[in-house]
């Protein structure tokens, strides 16, 4: 008879996802003395250096639960929103496996923009005025009498590509037709939102939340557009830095009072089970802060700049959140430094791009404020090769933003693959302010 294997002292953690965000999560967990084993599904070539990677798609919730049961996982951590929408948290809870992330119902705060906007309206969370439409005729009719630009948003998940800032009625009508009639986003575009265009600095706030307690992390700023000067198409994110001086202590207090506390109250009133990260994308406008969107997970690449600054044991925070004991964590402790991340992407991203290109220069010495978190990479024999749109996240940690950027760009210059694209102006808004 097989004897059960003796249980080691440390925890076994399963990370779901395979991008730069999941690499930094794995790296941070690896530093905790409480973590014994890390498994990541599907992971990537960088993560494979510190965790066992198992090739399961994040939406295959049953297969992932089987993997977790088989490996006696103590805690699962969800990276991507598609897994939350697929109901991974509900599936794991059925098997009594602890998991960090909101359940499917609560994750609608990200997976349905209509639901999120109605939640904000109901709980008086400041956001742009909006109207919801479920027919193209009504939406186009409404767009005849609005002031431009306006913003058109697809209701469902669209990998960051379902938001359009339009400058004229013709453009609005064209966009609405594509989304609602041609169905370029499938069912995600069944309903849409038309909302006022806001001007200001955009910042990201992520907070741990177990439904009773909410603890914010340091504020960061992401650069979503593909090209320098924040121009061009939206991407998953081309770089970020943390903290951002745009969020002063006064603004942080406003975020708590006007966004995070009402958010918590809304969860309670709606009976939503939320044990994970709430990420608020905010616009700091001349008439106060407004929420652009909620995400129900760690941001990417924001996490790559926030976690390197965290001093409090990351496993403790995740476990406390997943088990409804976040209050026991108290205030988070942070390094008094700045981190900056430059994303290296494949030529053509966020459109079509080639893969399978050899990456050179990854053998540089890391540590001491120099980090590389892999996104789309695989290992072929002894070579690292590209396997995605966003390929690498190059992170520098230093005493100020300028120095952390210098550090990141020094590494970037040594890393080569054909057609490598990166923005040379990460952090420009703060450096110019
Ligand atoms: P969202 O997915 O809703 O955060 O939108 C993606 C991006 O579109 C945001 O990060 C902003 O850069 C931009 N955006 C969204 N809503 C607005 C708005 N009301 N006014 C101006 N820009 C917006
Ligand atoms: N960086 C934006 C996001 O994670 O959605």
Coordinates of C-alpha atoms and ligand atoms in Angstrom, one line a residue:
X1 CA 0.0 0.0 0.0
X2 CA 1.3 3.5 -0.8
X3 CA 1.9 5.5 2.3
X4 CA 0.7 9.1 2.1
X5 CA 3.7 11.4 1.5
X6 CA 4.7 13.3 4.7
X7 CA 3.5 16.8 4.5
X8 CA 6.3 19.4 4.4
X9 CA 6.0 22.4 6.7
X10 CA 5.7 25.2 4.1
X11 CA 2.6 26.0 2.0
X12 CA 2.0 24.8 -1.5
X13 CA 0.7 27.5 -3.7
X14 CA -0.8 27.4 -7.2
X15 CA -0.6 30.5 -9.4
X16 CA -3.0 30.7 -12.3
X17 CA -1.8 32.6 -15.4
X18 CA 1.3 32.9 -17.4
X19 CA 2.3 36.6 -17.9
X20 CA 4.6 39.2 -16.3
X21 CA 2.1 39.6 -13.5
X22 CA 2.2 36.0 -12.6
X23 CA 6.0 35.9 -12.8
X24 CA 6.3 38.7 -10.2
X25 CA 3.6 37.0 -8.0
X26 CA 5.7 33.8 -8.1
X27 CA 8.9 35.7 -7.5
X28 CA 7.5 37.5 -4.5
X29 CA 5.9 34.3 -3.0
X30 CA 9.2 32.5 -3.4
X31 CA 10.8 35.0 -1.0
X32 CA 8.3 34.0 1.7
X33 CA 9.7 31.5 4.2
X34 CA 6.2 30.2 4.6
X35 CA 6.0 29.0 1.0
X36 CA 7.4 25.6 0.2
X37 CA 6.3 24.8 -3.3
X38 CA 5.0 26.8 -6.2
X39 CA 3.1 25.5 -9.2
X40 CA 2.0 27.8 -12.0
X41 CA -0.5 27.0 -14.8
X42 CA 0.4 27.6 -17.5
X43 CA 3.3 29.8 -16.5
X44 CA 6.1 30.8 -18.9
X45 CA 9.8 30.2 -19.4
X46 CA 10.8 32.8 -16.7
X47 CA 8.4 31.4 -14.2
X48 CA 9.7 27.9 -15.0
X49 CA 12.9 28.8 -13.3
X50 CA 11.2 29.2 -9.9
X51 CA 8.0 27.1 -10.1
X52 CA 6.8 23.9 -11.7
X53 CA 4.7 25.0 -14.7
X54 CA 1.8 22.9 -15.9
X55 CA 0.2 23.6 -19.2
X56 CA -3.4 24.2 -18.4
X57 CA -5.4 27.1 -19.8
X58 CA -6.7 29.4 -17.0
X59 CA -10.3 29.0 -18.1
X60 CA -10.2 25.2 -17.6
X61 CA -11.4 25.5 -14.1
X62 CA -12.2 21.8 -13.5
X63 CA -8.7 20.7 -14.7
X64 CA -7.1 23.3 -12.5
X65 CA -9.1 22.2 -9.5
X66 CA -8.0 18.6 -10.2
X67 CA -4.4 19.8 -10.3
X68 CA -4.9 21.6 -7.0
X69 CA -6.4 18.6 -5.3
X70 CA -3.7 16.2 -6.6
X71 CA -1.0 18.5 -5.4
X72 CA -2.7 19.3 -2.0
X73 CA -2.5 23.0 -2.8
X74 CA -2.9 25.2 0.3
X75 CA -3.7 28.4 -1.6
X76 CA -4.4 29.3 -5.2
X77 CA -3.9 32.8 -6.5
X78 CA -5.7 33.9 -9.6
X79 CA -4.0 36.2 -12.2
X80 CA -6.2 36.8 -15.2
X81 CA -9.8 38.0 -15.4
X82 CA -10.8 35.3 -17.8
X83 CA -10.3 32.7 -15.1
X84 CA -12.5 34.7 -12.7
X85 CA -15.2 35.1 -15.3
X86 CA -15.0 31.3 -16.0
X87 CA -15.8 30.8 -12.3
X88 CA -12.5 29.4 -11.0
X89 CA -13.1 30.7 -7.5
X90 CA -16.5 28.9 -7.3
X91 CA -15.0 25.7 -8.6
X92 CA -12.1 25.7 -6.1
X93 CA -14.5 26.5 -3.2
X94 CA -16.6 23.5 -4.2
X95 CA -13.4 21.5 -3.5
X96 CA -12.7 23.4 -0.3
X97 CA -9.4 24.8 -1.7
X98 CA -8.5 28.2 -0.5
X99 CA -8.3 30.7 -3.3
X100 CA -7.4 34.3 -3.7
X101 CA -9.9 36.1 -6.0
X102 CA -13.6 37.1 -6.1
X103 CA -16.2 34.6 -7.1
X104 CA -17.8 34.8 -10.6
X105 CA -20.7 36.9 -9.4
X106 CA -18.5 39.5 -7.7
X107 CA -16.1 39.5 -10.7
X108 CA -18.9 41.0 -12.8
X109 CA -17.5 44.3 -11.4
X110 CA -14.9 43.7 -14.1
X111 CA -16.6 41.4 -16.6
X112 CA -19.6 43.7 -17.1
X113 CA -18.9 47.4 -17.5
X114 CA -22.7 48.0 -17.3
X115 CA -22.8 46.2 -13.9
X116 CA -19.8 48.1 -12.6
X117 CA -21.2 51.5 -13.7
X118 CA -24.6 50.8 -12.1
X119 CA -22.8 49.6 -8.9
X120 CA -20.9 52.9 -8.9
X121 CA -24.0 54.9 -9.4
X122 CA -25.9 53.1 -6.6
X123 CA -23.1 53.5 -4.1
X124 CA -22.2 57.1 -5.1
X125 CA -18.7 56.3 -6.3
X126 CA -17.6 59.2 -8.6
X127 CA -17.5 58.2 -12.3
X128 CA -18.2 59.7 -15.7
X129 CA -21.9 60.2 -16.5
X130 CA -23.0 57.4 -18.8
X131 CA -25.9 55.7 -20.6
X132 CA -26.3 52.0 -21.3
X133 CA -27.7 50.7 -24.6
X134 CA -28.8 47.3 -25.8
X135 CA -29.8 48.4 -29.3
X136 CA -27.6 50.1 -31.9
X137 CA -30.4 52.3 -33.1
X138 CA -31.0 53.9 -29.7
X139 CA -27.2 54.3 -29.1
X140 CA -26.7 56.0 -32.5
X141 CA -29.7 58.2 -31.9
X142 CA -28.3 59.3 -28.5
X143 CA -24.9 60.1 -30.2
X144 CA -26.6 62.7 -32.4
X145 CA -26.9 65.0 -29.5
X146 CA -23.8 64.6 -27.5
X147 CA -20.6 66.7 -27.2
X148 CA -17.5 65.1 -28.6
X149 CA -15.3 63.3 -27.8
X150 CA -17.3 60.6 -26.0
X151 CA -16.2 57.2 -24.9
X152 CA -17.9 54.0 -26.1
X153 CA -17.3 50.9 -24.0
X154 CA -18.2 47.3 -24.8
X155 CA -19.9 45.7 -21.8
X156 CA -18.0 42.4 -21.6
X157 CA -14.4 41.5 -21.4
X158 CA -12.3 42.5 -24.4
X159 CA -8.7 42.2 -23.3
X160 CA -8.4 46.0 -22.9
X161 CA -9.5 46.6 -26.5
X162 CA -13.2 47.3 -26.0
X163 CA -12.9 51.1 -25.2
X164 CA -13.1 53.7 -28.0
X165 CA -12.7 57.4 -27.7
X166 CA -14.6 58.9 -30.6
X167 CA -14.3 62.4 -31.9
X168 CA -17.4 62.7 -34.2
X169 CA -20.9 61.4 -34.8
X170 CA -19.7 59.4 -37.8
X171 CA -17.0 57.7 -35.8
X172 CA -19.4 57.0 -33.0
X173 CA -22.0 55.5 -35.4
X174 CA -19.3 53.4 -37.1
X175 CA -18.0 52.0 -33.8
X176 CA -21.5 51.2 -32.6
X177 CA -22.4 49.4 -35.8
X178 CA -19.1 47.4 -35.6
X179 CA -19.7 46.4 -32.0
X180 CA -23.4 45.8 -32.0
X181 CA -24.2 44.7 -35.6
X182 CA -21.0 43.2 -37.0
X183 CA -20.4 41.8 -33.5
X184 CA -16.6 42.3 -33.6
X185 CA -16.5 41.4 -29.9
X186 CA -19.1 38.7 -30.0
X187 CA -21.6 38.7 -27.1
X188 CA -19.3 41.0 -25.1
X189 CA -20.7 43.8 -27.3
X190 CA -24.4 43.0 -26.8
X191 CA -24.7 46.0 -24.5
X192 CA -22.6 49.1 -24.6
X193 CA -22.0 52.2 -22.6
X194 CA -21.6 55.7 -23.9
X195 CA -19.9 58.0 -21.4
X196 CA -18.4 61.4 -21.1
X197 CA -14.8 61.9 -21.9
X198 CA -12.6 62.8 -18.9
X199 CA -9.4 64.7 -18.9
X200 CA -6.6 64.4 -16.3
X201 CA -3.9 62.1 -15.0
X202 CA -4.8 58.5 -14.9
X203 CA -3.6 56.4 -11.9
X204 CA -4.1 52.9 -10.7
X205 CA -4.9 51.9 -7.2
X206 CA -5.0 48.3 -6.2
X207 CA -6.2 47.2 -2.8
X208 CA -6.5 43.9 -1.0
X209 CA -10.1 43.2 0.0
X210 CA -11.7 40.3 1.9
X211 CA -15.2 41.8 1.9
X212 CA -14.8 43.3 5.4
X213 CA -11.4 45.0 5.3
X214 CA -9.8 46.9 2.4
X215 CA -6.0 47.7 2.4
X216 CA -4.7 49.9 -0.4
X217 CA -1.3 49.3 -2.0
X218 CA 1.0 52.0 -3.3
X219 CA -0.4 54.0 -6.2
X220 CA 1.1 53.5 -9.7
X221 CA 0.8 54.9 -13.2
X222 CA 0.5 52.7 -16.2
X223 CA 1.2 53.7 -19.9
X224 CA -1.6 51.9 -21.8
X225 CA -1.0 53.3 -25.3
X226 CA 1.4 51.6 -27.7
X227 CA 3.4 54.7 -28.7
X228 CA 5.4 57.5 -27.1
X229 CA 3.5 60.4 -25.7
X230 CA 0.6 58.0 -24.8
X231 CA -0.4 57.9 -28.4
X232 CA -1.7 55.1 -30.6
X233 CA -3.8 52.0 -29.8
X234 CA -4.5 50.8 -26.3
X235 CA -2.4 47.8 -25.2
X236 CA -2.4 45.7 -22.1
X237 CA 0.2 48.2 -20.8
X238 CA 3.7 49.3 -22.1
X239 CA 5.2 50.2 -18.8
X240 CA 4.5 51.6 -15.3
X241 CA 6.1 53.1 -12.3
X242 CA 5.4 53.2 -8.6
X243 CA 4.7 55.2 -6.5
X244 CA 3.3 58.1 -8.5
X245 CA 3.6 61.6 -7.1
X246 CA 0.2 62.4 -8.6
X247 CA -1.4 60.6 -5.7
X248 CA -0.6 62.9 -2.8
X249 CA -1.6 61.9 0.8
X250 CA -4.7 64.0 0.4
X251 CA -5.7 62.3 -2.8
X252 CA -5.0 58.9 -1.2
X253 CA -7.4 59.9 1.5
X254 CA -10.0 60.9 -1.0
X255 CA -9.6 57.6 -2.8
X256 CA -10.3 55.8 0.5
X257 CA -13.3 58.0 1.4
X258 CA -14.9 58.2 -2.1
X259 CA -13.9 54.9 -3.7
X260 CA -12.7 52.2 -1.4
X261 CA -15.0 52.6 1.5
X262 CA -18.2 52.9 -0.6
X263 CA -16.9 49.9 -2.6
X264 CA -16.8 47.8 0.5
X265 CA -20.2 49.0 1.6
X266 CA -21.6 48.1 -1.9
X267 CA -20.1 44.6 -1.6
X268 CA -21.8 44.1 1.7
X269 CA -25.1 45.4 0.6
X270 CA -25.1 43.4 -2.6
X271 CA -23.9 40.3 -0.7
X272 CA -20.9 39.9 -3.0
X273 CA -18.1 37.5 -2.0
X274 CA -14.9 39.3 -2.8
X275 CA -11.6 38.0 -1.4
X276 CA -8.9 39.3 -3.7
X277 CA -7.6 42.5 -5.3
X278 CA -9.8 45.4 -6.3
X279 CA -8.1 47.6 -8.9
X280 CA -9.6 51.0 -9.5
X281 CA -8.5 52.8 -12.7
X282 CA -8.9 56.5 -11.8
X283 CA -8.8 59.8 -13.6
X284 CA -7.7 62.7 -11.5
X285 CA -9.8 65.5 -13.1
X286 CA -10.1 69.2 -12.3
X287 CA -13.4 68.4 -10.7
X288 CA -12.1 65.6 -8.5
X289 CA -11.3 62.0 -9.0
X290 CA -13.4 59.6 -11.1
X291 CA -13.3 55.9 -11.5
X292 CA -12.8 54.8 -15.1
X293 CA -13.1 51.1 -14.4
X294 CA -12.8 48.4 -11.8
X295 CA -10.6 45.3 -12.3
X296 CA -11.0 42.4 -9.9
X297 CA -7.4 41.2 -10.1
X298 CA -3.8 42.4 -10.0
X299 CA -3.0 44.9 -12.8
X300 CA -0.4 44.0 -15.5
X301 CA 2.2 45.7 -15.5
X302 CA 1.3 47.6 -12.3
X303 CA 2.0 44.5 -10.2
X304 CA 5.5 44.3 -11.6
X305 CA 6.2 47.7 -10.0
X306 CA 4.1 47.5 -6.9
X307 CA 5.2 44.1 -5.5
X308 CA 9.0 44.7 -5.6
X309 CA 8.4 47.5 -3.1
X310 CA 6.3 45.5 -0.6
X311 CA 8.0 44.5 2.6
X312 CA 5.1 42.7 4.4
X313 CA 5.1 39.0 3.8
X314 CA 3.1 38.5 0.6
X315 CA 2.0 35.0 1.4
X316 CA 0.5 36.2 4.7
X317 CA -1.5 38.9 3.0
X318 CA -2.8 36.5 0.3
X319 CA -3.8 33.8 2.8
X320 CA -5.4 36.4 5.2
X321 CA -7.4 37.8 2.3
X322 CA -8.5 34.4 1.0
X323 CA -9.6 33.4 4.5
X324 CA -11.4 36.6 5.5
X325 CA -8.8 37.6 8.0
X326 CA -7.3 40.6 6.3
X327 CA -7.8 42.8 9.3
X328 CA -5.0 40.8 11.1
X329 CA -2.5 42.2 8.6
X330 CA -2.8 45.8 9.7
X331 CA -0.8 48.4 7.8
X332 CA 1.4 47.3 4.9
X333 CA 5.1 48.1 5.0
X334 CA 6.8 49.4 1.9
X335 CA 10.4 50.1 0.8
X336 CA 11.1 53.8 0.4
X337 CA 12.1 53.5 -3.2
X338 CA 10.7 53.9 -6.7
X339 CA 10.3 51.1 -9.2
X340 CA 9.9 51.4 -13.0
X341 CA 9.0 48.8 -15.6
X342 CA 9.6 48.9 -19.3
X343 CA 7.7 46.4 -21.4
X344 CA 9.5 44.9 -24.3
X345 CA 7.0 43.8 -27.0
X346 CA 7.0 42.1 -30.3
X347 CA 6.9 44.1 -33.5
X348 CA 3.3 44.7 -34.5
X349 CA 1.8 44.4 -31.0
X350 CA -1.1 45.1 -30.1
X351 CA -1.9 43.9 -33.6
X352 CA -0.5 40.8 -35.3
X353 CA 3.1 39.9 -34.3
X354 CA 5.6 37.2 -35.0
X355 CA 6.7 34.6 -32.4
X356 CA 9.6 32.2 -32.1
X357 CA 12.3 34.8 -32.3
X358 CA 15.5 34.2 -30.3
X359 CA 16.0 36.6 -27.4
X360 CA 19.6 37.5 -26.6
X361 CA 21.1 39.3 -23.5
X362 CA 18.9 37.7 -20.9
X363 CA 22.0 36.3 -19.1
X364 CA 22.6 39.7 -17.3
X365 CA 23.1 39.7 -13.6
X366 CA 19.9 40.3 -11.8
X367 CA 19.1 41.3 -8.2
X368 CA 20.2 44.5 -6.5
X369 CA 17.3 46.4 -8.0
X370 CA 17.5 44.8 -11.4
X371 CA 14.7 42.4 -12.3
X372 CA 13.2 40.8 -15.4
X373 CA 9.8 39.4 -15.3
X374 CA 8.9 37.3 -18.3
X375 CA 5.5 37.6 -20.2
X376 CA 5.5 35.8 -23.6
X377 CA 8.6 33.6 -23.6
X378 CA 9.4 29.9 -24.0
X379 CA 12.6 28.0 -23.9
X380 CA 13.7 26.1 -27.0
X381 CA 16.8 24.0 -26.1
X382 CA 19.2 26.5 -24.6
X383 CA 17.5 29.5 -26.2
X384 CA 14.9 31.9 -24.9
X385 CA 12.4 32.7 -27.7
X386 CA 9.4 35.1 -27.9
X387 CA 5.9 33.6 -27.6
X388 CA 3.6 36.6 -27.2
X389 CA 2.8 40.2 -27.8
X390 CA 4.3 41.5 -24.5
X391 CA 7.5 39.6 -24.1
X392 CA 9.5 40.9 -21.1
X393 CA 9.0 43.3 -18.2
X394 CA 12.3 45.0 -17.3
X395 CA 12.1 46.5 -13.8
X396 CA 14.6 48.9 -12.1
X397 CA 14.4 49.7 -8.4
X398 CA 16.2 52.8 -7.1
X399 CA 15.9 55.8 -4.8
X400 CA 14.0 57.9 -7.3
X401 CA 12.1 57.6 -10.6
X402 CA 14.8 58.9 -12.8
X403 CA 17.4 56.4 -11.4
X404 CA 15.0 53.5 -11.5
X405 CA 14.2 54.3 -15.2
X406 CA 17.9 54.5 -16.0
X407 CA 18.4 51.1 -14.4
X408 CA 15.6 49.5 -16.4
X409 CA 16.6 51.1 -19.7
X410 CA 20.3 50.0 -19.2
X411 CA 19.0 46.4 -19.1
X412 CA 16.6 46.9 -22.0
X413 CA 19.5 48.1 -24.2
X414 CA 21.3 44.8 -23.7
X415 CA 18.3 42.6 -24.5
X416 CA 17.8 41.9 -28.2
X417 CA 15.2 40.2 -30.4
X418 CA 14.2 41.0 -33.9
X419 CA 11.8 43.9 -34.1
X420 CA 11.8 44.4 -30.3
X421 CA 9.6 47.4 -29.4
X422 CA 9.6 49.4 -26.2
X423 CA 8.6 52.9 -25.2
X424 CA 11.4 55.2 -24.4
X425 CA 9.3 57.6 -22.3
X426 CA 7.9 55.5 -19.4
X427 CA 7.3 57.9 -16.4
X428 CA 7.4 61.0 -18.6
X429 CA 4.2 62.5 -17.0
X430 CA 5.8 62.4 -13.6
X431 CA 9.3 63.6 -14.8
X432 CA 7.7 66.5 -16.6
X433 CA 5.4 67.5 -13.7
Ligands
LIG1 P1 -11.2 51.1 -19.2 O1 -11.0 49.8 -19.7 O2 -12.6 51.5 -18.9 O3 -10.3 51.6 -18.1 O4 -10.7 52.0 -20.4 C1 -9.5 51.9 -21.0 C2 -8.8 53.2 -21.1 O5 -9.6 54.1 -21.9 C3 -8.6 53.9 -19.8 O6 -7.4 53.4 -19.2 C4 -8.5 55.3 -20.3 O7 -7.2 55.6 -20.8 C5 -9.5 55.4 -21.4 N1 -10.8 55.8 -20.9 C6 -11.8 55.1 -20.4 N2 -12.8 55.8 -20.0 C7 -12.5 57.1 -20.3 C8 -13.2 58.3 -20.1 N3 -14.4 58.4 -19.6 N4 -12.6 59.4 -20.5 C9 -11.3 59.4 -21.0 N5 -10.6 58.3 -21.2 C10 -11.2 57.1 -20.8
LIG2 N1 -2.7 47.6 -16.8 C1 -4.1 47.5 -17.0 C2 -4.7 46.3 -16.5 O1 -4.1 45.5 -15.9 O2 -5.9 46.1 -16.8

